[in-house]
């Protein structure tokens, strides 16, 4: 159909309801949150209207600094692990038959949609002393006694990689499906092995995609709030956990809001960077 | 030969990593006694029936289902006119609403959750069940928006033009030509939003966590006070449900195309 510019006010009719919904229930709550981040805490209720910068000043403490540092470090580590596992995997997946691809995609979507609660519970069971993976090692004689592998940093990292891996694969999938097959054919004709062709031709061709994926997985991992609580100790808590904790248990909504605004700024800056990287790739 | 073998090995390791925790949970869920042991001792499906017979688990199940059904419906109702407008009309500034629809999904969920918490607390509706339905709908509106945009883009223009030439007005074209063509995309958008809403924790917790329990909230609360095999049974139930829904989408639509487009939409 030929697309037409809207002529009369009535032509805008269909846009009214979605626009109202998105503005009232996304733009307004978001702005409310920004406003609340400048308010004062009220122990009796939610907050008192005010304009103070105290909530932001609290960022300068060493405690907050260490939580922020840990969150960023953890998210970077998760992003690197996920892309390192997912990139060769997704590449091989796109070379499979349609049927194999479909089965894998259905499984990955199912795991991706799983609640963080369920992922946390599953891994806490797998790492537990009574039902865990160490029982298997005892059974084949590699260990003398079953052990609990949690709480600990390794458990948090494993759980978060598990949560982010399907996401990583599904983000990489479209770029790898569209990869020009003649690139690879040329490399093969010139005599390079498939493994060499993958590292010397496919990887450089998708360098920007890889950077964009790393950033997206990083933002995704920043949002993890339950796994550090279920699988880690308090020193493994991330900024997201701290925000929930302040908002719900310490009933300090203004401070929670200030931290959330800060997290938005970090995420937005990174998403912006992704878009920039993506644009360069399209231009090239 | 060697390469093929390496590929199988790599796929096997990834499959093992993805399946391992679920297999353990499946094993634990059929334990005869209320123990956390694997491999399971004895065999019993009692924990599965408890999801439906125990009043607390059943009310959590019903709350979750109602929330997912209604929020997915609201999400589709917002996404359908918006994606239709973006397809039919040339109005570049309207793209801002598309951006607004995608934004909550890309930001860390705790931010959207806190936004809703402050909003509902300020307006005085904090704790009402319907606030969670609206919150989930806005959070997941991205999914039907992406599938429907793809659906509209894939409509063959000559079909629409043929209908108009034969004298059908806009409304008739929408009802008799466009709607049947985008129906599969509408259904899969609804299904995506439904499954994800069923599993969502933080937004549900921040909006209605103190007045009612959805299944994820119930599992997390149960996790704090020790272990029951019912949690394992519910987890298995959820995995099976998600696999069923996505399996159906794959059977009746092209999931590879759907996912190929989704990735490019996010970027």
Tab-separated table of N, CA, C and O in Angstrom, chain A residues 124-204:
chain	number	residue	atom	x	y	z
A	124	UNK	N	21.109	-23.328	42.363
A	124	UNK	CA	21.390	-23.575	43.780
A	124	UNK	C	21.202	-25.054	44.086
A	124	UNK	O	21.879	-25.608	44.946
A	125	UNK	N	20.283	-25.723	43.360
A	125	UNK	CA	20.123	-27.171	43.539
A	125	UNK	C	21.327	-27.913	42.964
A	125	UNK	O	21.881	-28.816	43.589
A	126	UNK	N	21.760	-27.491	41.768
A	126	UNK	CA	22.880	-28.171	41.113
A	126	UNK	C	24.172	-28.001	41.906
A	126	UNK	O	25.031	-28.877	41.912
A	127	UNK	N	24.297	-26.876	42.607
A	127	UNK	CA	25.515	-26.612	43.382
A	127	UNK	C	25.386	-27.061	44.833
A	127	UNK	O	26.305	-26.872	45.623
A	128	UNK	N	24.237	-27.634	45.208
A	128	UNK	CA	24.042	-27.981	46.618
A	128	UNK	C	24.803	-29.252	46.970
A	128	UNK	O	25.271	-29.980	46.103
A	129	UNK	N	24.921	-29.484	48.291
A	129	UNK	CA	25.680	-30.644	48.742
A	129	UNK	C	24.896	-31.940	48.523
A	129	UNK	O	25.456	-32.946	48.096
A	130	UNK	N	23.580	-31.893	48.778
A	130	UNK	CA	22.810	-33.135	48.755
A	130	UNK	C	22.367	-33.559	47.359
A	130	UNK	O	22.239	-34.753	47.095
A	131	UNK	N	22.123	-32.582	46.475
A	131	UNK	CA	21.592	-32.954	45.160
A	131	UNK	C	22.498	-32.476	44.044
A	131	UNK	O	22.127	-32.514	42.879
A	132	UNK	N	23.711	-32.037	44.393
A	132	UNK	CA	24.494	-31.307	43.422
A	132	UNK	C	25.401	-32.140	42.549
A	132	UNK	O	25.458	-33.374	42.627
A	133	UNK	N	26.135	-31.427	41.725
A	133	UNK	CA	27.004	-32.030	40.735
A	133	UNK	C	28.159	-32.768	41.408
A	133	UNK	O	28.715	-33.719	40.850
A	134	UNK	N	28.510	-32.374	42.643
A	134	UNK	CA	29.637	-33.047	43.314
A	134	UNK	C	29.318	-34.508	43.626
A	134	UNK	O	30.231	-35.323	43.731
A	135	UNK	N	28.030	-34.833	43.769
A	135	UNK	CA	27.657	-36.230	43.992
A	135	UNK	C	28.104	-37.106	42.823
A	135	UNK	O	28.486	-38.255	42.993
A	136	UNK	N	28.034	-36.503	41.639
A	136	UNK	CA	28.441	-37.209	40.430
A	136	UNK	C	29.938	-37.476	40.467
A	136	UNK	O	30.408	-38.566	40.123
A	137	UNK	N	30.704	-36.477	40.893
A	137	UNK	CA	32.155	-36.622	40.973
A	137	UNK	C	32.529	-37.652	42.028
A	137	UNK	O	33.509	-38.394	41.865
A	138	UNK	N	31.761	-37.720	43.111
A	138	UNK	CA	32.002	-38.743	44.126
A	138	UNK	C	31.737	-40.122	43.531
A	138	UNK	O	32.512	-41.065	43.728
A	139	UNK	N	30.645	-40.204	42.771
A	139	UNK	CA	30.244	-41.504	42.214
A	139	UNK	C	31.302	-42.072	41.267
A	139	UNK	O	31.532	-43.287	41.244
A	140	UNK	N	31.968	-41.194	40.505
A	140	UNK	CA	32.999	-41.723	39.601
A	140	UNK	C	34.379	-41.695	40.243
A	140	UNK	O	35.383	-41.954	39.591
A	141	UNK	N	34.443	-41.351	41.531
A	141	UNK	CA	35.672	-41.491	42.287
A	141	UNK	C	36.639	-40.338	42.188
A	141	UNK	O	37.805	-40.457	42.548
A	142	UNK	N	36.180	-39.178	41.682
A	142	UNK	CA	37.082	-38.031	41.582
A	142	UNK	C	37.147	-37.233	42.884
A	142	UNK	O	38.086	-36.491	43.122
A	143	UNK	N	36.090	-37.382	43.712
A	143	UNK	CA	36.065	-36.669	44.983
A	143	UNK	C	35.670	-37.638	46.076
A	143	UNK	O	35.022	-38.657	45.809
A	144	UNK	N	36.076	-37.341	47.312
A	144	UNK	CA	35.761	-38.289	48.375
A	144	UNK	C	34.431	-37.963	49.038
A	144	UNK	O	33.746	-38.844	49.551
A	145	UNK	N	34.034	-36.680	49.034
A	145	UNK	CA	32.801	-36.311	49.717
A	145	UNK	C	32.090	-35.186	48.956
A	145	UNK	O	32.757	-34.279	48.451
A	146	UNK	N	30.762	-35.246	48.862
A	146	UNK	CA	30.066	-34.151	48.167
A	146	UNK	C	30.234	-32.827	48.902
A	146	UNK	O	30.332	-32.793	50.124
A	147	UNK	N	30.261	-31.732	48.127
A	147	UNK	CA	30.479	-30.398	48.696
A	147	UNK	C	29.434	-29.429	48.184
A	147	UNK	O	28.889	-29.627	47.116
A	148	UNK	N	29.197	-28.377	48.961
A	148	UNK	CA	28.357	-27.295	48.461
A	148	UNK	C	29.244	-26.312	47.717
A	148	UNK	O	30.296	-25.942	48.209
A	149	UNK	N	28.822	-25.921	46.493
A	149	UNK	CA	29.637	-24.996	45.699
A	149	UNK	C	29.104	-23.577	45.796
A	149	UNK	O	29.480	-22.712	45.023
A	150	UNK	N	28.172	-23.362	46.725
A	150	UNK	CA	27.664	-22.011	46.881
A	150	UNK	C	27.448	-21.724	48.355
A	150	UNK	O	27.403	-22.682	49.132
A	151	UNK	N	27.332	-20.469	48.788
A	151	UNK	CA	27.404	-19.281	47.951
A	151	UNK	C	28.845	-18.914	47.619
A	151	UNK	O	29.747	-19.211	48.378
A	152	UNK	N	29.011	-18.287	46.486
A	152	UNK	CA	30.344	-17.864	46.105
A	152	UNK	C	30.334	-17.144	44.780
A	152	UNK	O	29.314	-17.132	44.071
A	153	UNK	N	31.466	-16.553	44.437
A	153	UNK	CA	31.554	-15.767	43.212
A	153	UNK	C	31.374	-16.647	41.976
A	153	UNK	O	30.711	-16.266	41.021
A	154	UNK	N	31.973	-17.854	42.011
A	154	UNK	CA	31.860	-18.764	40.879
A	154	UNK	C	30.408	-19.105	40.577
A	154	UNK	O	29.983	-19.146	39.420
A	155	UNK	N	29.635	-19.333	41.640
A	155	UNK	CA	28.221	-19.676	41.468
A	155	UNK	C	27.462	-18.513	40.841
A	155	UNK	O	26.649	-18.706	39.924
A	156	UNK	N	27.721	-17.285	41.309
A	156	UNK	CA	27.038	-16.111	40.760
A	156	UNK	C	27.371	-15.970	39.274
A	156	UNK	O	26.486	-15.777	38.434
A	157	UNK	N	28.668	-16.095	38.970
A	157	UNK	CA	29.102	-15.930	37.585
A	157	UNK	C	28.466	-16.994	36.681
A	157	UNK	O	27.942	-16.682	35.605
A	158	UNK	N	28.477	-18.259	37.132
A	158	UNK	CA	27.886	-19.333	36.330
A	158	UNK	C	26.404	-19.073	36.082
A	158	UNK	O	25.918	-19.193	34.956
A	159	UNK	N	25.685	-18.710	37.146
A	159	UNK	CA	24.253	-18.459	37.012
A	159	UNK	C	23.974	-17.340	36.028
A	159	UNK	O	23.069	-17.432	35.193
A	160	UNK	N	24.771	-16.270	36.108
A	160	UNK	CA	24.509	-15.129	35.233
A	160	UNK	C	24.886	-15.423	33.787
A	160	UNK	O	24.227	-14.943	32.866
A	161	UNK	N	25.955	-16.206	33.579
A	161	UNK	CA	26.298	-16.603	32.212
A	161	UNK	C	25.171	-17.462	31.642
A	161	UNK	O	24.760	-17.308	30.492
A	162	UNK	N	24.622	-18.347	32.487
A	162	UNK	CA	23.514	-19.193	32.061
A	162	UNK	C	22.319	-18.348	31.635
A	162	UNK	O	21.689	-18.609	30.616
A	163	UNK	N	22.038	-17.312	32.426
A	163	UNK	CA	20.885	-16.461	32.136
A	163	UNK	C	21.101	-15.653	30.854
A	163	UNK	O	20.176	-15.474	30.061
A	164	UNK	N	22.333	-15.183	30.630
A	164	UNK	CA	22.584	-14.276	29.513
A	164	UNK	C	22.949	-15.006	28.223
A	164	UNK	O	22.871	-14.417	27.147
A	165	UNK	N	23.346	-16.278	28.309
A	165	UNK	CA	23.810	-16.985	27.108
A	165	UNK	C	22.744	-17.088	26.006
A	165	UNK	O	23.036	-16.764	24.846
A	166	UNK	N	21.500	-17.507	26.330
A	166	UNK	CA	20.490	-17.558	25.256
A	166	UNK	C	20.260	-16.190	24.629
A	166	UNK	O	20.101	-16.061	23.418
A	167	UNK	N	20.275	-15.151	25.472
A	167	UNK	CA	20.108	-13.787	24.979
A	167	UNK	C	21.218	-13.444	23.992
A	167	UNK	O	20.967	-12.911	22.908
A	168	UNK	N	22.466	-13.779	24.358
A	168	UNK	CA	23.611	-13.492	23.490
A	168	UNK	C	23.466	-14.190	22.144
A	168	UNK	O	23.675	-13.598	21.083
A	169	UNK	N	23.100	-15.468	22.194
A	169	UNK	CA	22.966	-16.239	20.950
A	169	UNK	C	21.887	-15.616	20.056
A	169	UNK	O	22.081	-15.455	18.855
A	170	UNK	N	20.758	-15.232	20.672
A	170	UNK	CA	19.664	-14.686	19.876
A	170	UNK	C	19.992	-13.300	19.335
A	170	UNK	O	19.459	-12.896	18.305
A	171	UNK	N	20.868	-12.548	20.011
A	171	UNK	CA	21.287	-11.244	19.481
A	171	UNK	C	22.250	-11.434	18.316
A	171	UNK	O	22.204	-10.710	17.321
A	172	UNK	N	23.116	-12.440	18.428
A	172	UNK	CA	24.111	-12.681	17.371
A	172	UNK	C	23.495	-13.331	16.136
A	172	UNK	O	23.988	-13.160	15.022
A	173	UNK	N	22.423	-14.092	16.355
A	173	UNK	CA	21.844	-14.913	15.295
A	173	UNK	C	21.550	-14.149	13.987
A	173	UNK	O	22.011	-14.568	12.919
A	174	UNK	N	20.809	-13.007	14.041
A	174	UNK	CA	20.476	-12.324	12.782
A	174	UNK	C	21.712	-11.901	11.991
A	174	UNK	O	21.751	-12.064	10.768
A	175	UNK	N	22.729	-11.375	12.696
A	175	UNK	CA	23.924	-10.908	11.999
A	175	UNK	C	24.629	-12.073	11.319
A	175	UNK	O	25.106	-11.949	10.190
A	176	UNK	N	24.684	-13.223	11.980
A	176	UNK	CA	25.397	-14.365	11.410
A	176	UNK	C	24.612	-15.024	10.287
A	176	UNK	O	25.192	-15.549	9.342
A	177	UNK	N	23.266	-14.983	10.395
A	177	UNK	CA	22.448	-15.540	9.316
A	177	UNK	C	22.659	-14.751	8.033
A	177	UNK	O	22.724	-15.301	6.942
A	178	UNK	N	22.789	-13.424	8.202
A	178	UNK	CA	22.912	-12.554	7.032
A	178	UNK	C	24.332	-12.461	6.492
A	178	UNK	O	24.562	-11.795	5.488
A	179	UNK	N	25.264	-13.076	7.179
A	179	UNK	CA	26.667	-13.000	6.755
A	179	UNK	C	26.809	-13.500	5.314
A	179	UNK	O	26.297	-14.548	4.948
A	180	UNK	N	27.525	-12.718	4.520
A	180	UNK	CA	27.685	-13.041	3.102
A	180	UNK	C	28.457	-14.349	2.930
A	180	UNK	O	29.633	-14.427	3.299
A	181	UNK	N	27.817	-15.396	2.379
A	181	UNK	CA	28.495	-16.695	2.283
A	181	UNK	C	29.672	-16.687	1.306
A	181	UNK	O	30.578	-17.509	1.431
A	182	UNK	N	29.691	-15.724	0.375
A	182	UNK	CA	30.792	-15.705	-0.595
A	182	UNK	C	32.126	-15.385	0.076
A	182	UNK	O	33.187	-15.813	-0.383
A	183	UNK	N	32.052	-14.626	1.207
A	183	UNK	CA	33.272	-14.317	1.961
A	183	UNK	C	34.001	-15.599	2.340
A	183	UNK	O	35.195	-15.758	2.150
A	184	UNK	N	33.187	-16.527	2.878
A	184	UNK	CA	33.753	-17.770	3.387
A	184	UNK	C	34.220	-18.653	2.232
A	184	UNK	O	35.274	-19.279	2.294
A	185	UNK	N	33.412	-18.649	1.157
A	185	UNK	CA	33.775	-19.469	0.002
A	185	UNK	C	35.118	-19.029	-0.562
A	185	UNK	O	35.968	-19.851	-0.900
A	186	UNK	N	35.292	-17.685	-0.623
A	186	UNK	CA	36.553	-17.159	-1.136
A	186	UNK	C	37.722	-17.664	-0.299
A	186	UNK	O	38.740	-18.128	-0.824
A	187	UNK	N	37.536	-17.596	1.021
A	187	UNK	CA	38.610	-18.031	1.914
A	187	UNK	C	38.918	-19.514	1.711
A	187	UNK	O	40.078	-19.935	1.684
A	188	UNK	N	37.846	-20.309	1.548
A	188	UNK	CA	38.052	-21.750	1.376
A	188	UNK	C	38.734	-22.054	0.041
A	188	UNK	O	39.620	-22.902	-0.041
A	189	UNK	N	38.298	-21.331	-0.997
A	189	UNK	CA	38.894	-21.563	-2.309
A	189	UNK	C	40.388	-21.245	-2.285
A	189	UNK	O	41.195	-21.918	-2.921
A	190	UNK	N	40.731	-20.209	-1.517
A	190	UNK	CA	42.137	-19.823	-1.431
A	190	UNK	C	42.915	-20.736	-0.494
A	190	UNK	O	44.081	-20.487	-0.209
A	191	UNK	N	42.225	-21.749	0.034
A	191	UNK	CA	42.947	-22.800	0.729
A	191	UNK	C	43.010	-22.715	2.241
A	191	UNK	O	43.775	-23.429	2.869
A	192	UNK	N	42.191	-21.858	2.873
A	192	UNK	CA	42.262	-21.842	4.337
A	192	UNK	C	41.271	-22.851	4.914
A	192	UNK	O	40.219	-23.125	4.342
A	193	UNK	N	41.618	-23.418	6.052
A	193	UNK	CA	40.757	-24.405	6.701
A	193	UNK	C	39.539	-23.682	7.292
A	193	UNK	O	39.583	-22.477	7.492
A	194	UNK	N	38.443	-24.423	7.563
A	194	UNK	CA	37.245	-23.771	8.126
A	194	UNK	C	37.552	-23.025	9.421
A	194	UNK	O	37.024	-21.938	9.648
A	195	UNK	N	38.404	-23.582	10.270
A	195	UNK	CA	38.706	-22.933	11.547
A	195	UNK	C	39.460	-21.624	11.300
A	195	UNK	O	39.153	-20.583	11.863
A	196	UNK	N	40.457	-21.689	10.401
A	196	UNK	CA	41.207	-20.488	10.047
A	196	UNK	C	40.294	-19.448	9.422
A	196	UNK	O	40.402	-18.257	9.711
A	197	UNK	N	39.400	-19.904	8.537
A	197	UNK	CA	38.483	-18.980	7.869
A	197	UNK	C	37.597	-18.288	8.902
A	197	UNK	O	37.307	-17.093	8.799
A	198	UNK	N	37.197	-19.032	9.918
A	198	UNK	CA	36.344	-18.454	10.962
A	198	UNK	C	37.070	-17.327	11.691
A	198	UNK	O	36.532	-16.246	11.887
A	199	UNK	N	38.334	-17.587	12.067
A	199	UNK	CA	39.062	-16.589	12.844
A	199	UNK	C	39.603	-15.451	11.987
A	199	UNK	O	39.659	-14.306	12.426
A	200	UNK	N	39.994	-15.753	10.744
A	200	UNK	CA	40.633	-14.721	9.933
A	200	UNK	C	39.678	-13.980	9.018
A	200	UNK	O	40.012	-12.898	8.541
A	201	UNK	N	38.498	-14.548	8.745
A	201	UNK	CA	37.569	-13.881	7.844
A	201	UNK	C	36.280	-13.488	8.546
A	201	UNK	O	35.879	-12.323	8.541
A	202	UNK	N	35.614	-14.458	9.203
A	202	UNK	CA	34.308	-14.179	9.806
A	202	UNK	C	34.447	-13.207	10.977
A	202	UNK	O	33.714	-12.220	11.068
A	203	UNK	N	35.415	-13.479	11.876
A	203	UNK	CA	35.545	-12.650	13.072
A	203	UNK	C	35.853	-11.181	12.736
A	203	UNK	O	35.177	-10.294	13.245
A	204	UNK	N	36.837	-10.891	11.871
A	204	UNK	CA	37.069	-9.481	11.543
A	204	UNK	C	35.882	-8.835	10.833
A	204	UNK	O	35.573	-7.677	11.088
